[in-house]
Amino acid sequence: MNRWEVIGMMDQYITLGDLLKIGSFLLDLATLILYIYYNEKNSKKHHHKKK
């Protein structure tokens, strides 16, 4: 079974709408992670003893 056969099988199950949903979900997740990461970084700079 080669890669194109697998992609062909996946095409039957995953529609463009699903890909857009997954894509926007991943984008939201990445944004959230970056947001939390920068907040953590910034709060550590300002508050050393705060947990």
mmCIF file of C-alpha atoms in Angstrom:
data_model
loop_
_atom_site.group_PDB
_atom_site.id
_atom_site.type_symbol
_atom_site.label_atom_id
_atom_site.label_comp_id
_atom_site.label_asym_id
_atom_site.label_seq_id
_atom_site.Cartn_x
_atom_site.Cartn_y
_atom_site.Cartn_z
ATOM 1 C CA MET A 1 0.000 0.000 0.000
ATOM 2 C CA ASN A 2 1.606 3.270 -1.037
ATOM 3 C CA ARG A 3 1.068 6.773 0.260
ATOM 4 C CA TRP A 4 -1.330 7.809 -2.520
ATOM 5 C CA GLU A 5 -3.631 4.868 -1.807
ATOM 6 C CA VAL A 6 -3.791 5.895 1.853
ATOM 7 C CA ILE A 7 -4.538 9.505 0.866
ATOM 8 C CA GLY A 8 -7.208 8.242 -1.538
ATOM 9 C CA MET A 9 -8.828 6.268 1.280
ATOM 10 C CA MET A 10 -8.683 9.243 3.594
ATOM 11 C CA ASP A 11 -10.302 11.433 0.937
ATOM 12 C CA GLN A 12 -13.410 9.274 1.223
ATOM 13 C CA TYR A 13 -13.722 10.004 4.938
ATOM 14 C CA ILE A 14 -12.278 13.503 5.318
ATOM 15 C CA THR A 15 -14.044 16.241 3.390
ATOM 16 C CA LEU A 16 -12.827 19.772 2.807
ATOM 17 C CA GLY A 17 -15.198 21.010 5.515
ATOM 18 C CA ASP A 18 -13.622 18.611 8.004
ATOM 19 C CA LEU A 19 -10.153 19.825 7.030
ATOM 20 C CA LEU A 20 -11.233 23.434 7.554
ATOM 21 C CA LYS A 21 -12.684 22.551 10.970
ATOM 22 C CA ILE A 22 -9.499 20.705 11.954
ATOM 23 C CA GLY A 23 -7.354 23.541 10.614
ATOM 24 C CA SER A 24 -9.210 26.250 12.495
ATOM 25 C CA PHE A 25 -9.177 24.104 15.654
ATOM 26 C CA LEU A 26 -5.410 23.644 15.412
ATOM 27 C CA LEU A 27 -5.016 27.372 14.785
ATOM 28 C CA ASP A 28 -7.080 28.177 17.893
ATOM 29 C CA LEU A 29 -5.071 25.673 19.916
ATOM 30 C CA ALA A 30 -1.744 27.107 18.722
ATOM 31 C CA THR A 31 -2.933 30.652 19.484
ATOM 32 C CA LEU A 32 -4.032 29.607 22.962
ATOM 33 C CA ILE A 33 -0.726 27.849 23.680
ATOM 34 C CA LEU A 34 1.277 30.864 22.486
ATOM 35 C CA TYR A 35 -0.931 33.185 24.545
ATOM 36 C CA ILE A 36 -0.420 31.122 27.704
ATOM 37 C CA TYR A 37 3.308 30.748 26.971
ATOM 38 C CA TYR A 38 3.839 34.505 26.600
ATOM 39 C CA ASN A 39 1.736 35.216 29.689
ATOM 40 C CA GLU A 40 3.830 32.771 31.718
ATOM 41 C CA LYS A 41 7.050 34.289 30.391
ATOM 42 C CA ASN A 42 5.907 37.828 31.129
ATOM 43 C CA SER A 43 4.541 37.019 34.588
ATOM 44 C CA LYS A 44 7.833 35.356 35.553
ATOM 45 C CA LYS A 45 9.701 38.535 34.597
ATOM 46 C CA HIS A 46 7.472 40.716 36.778
ATOM 47 C CA HIS A 47 6.681 38.390 39.690
ATOM 48 C CA HIS A 48 9.529 36.137 40.771
ATOM 49 C CA LYS A 49 8.022 34.756 43.975
ATOM 50 C CA LYS A 50 4.429 34.448 42.742
ATOM 51 C CA LYS A 51 3.342 30.901 41.882
#
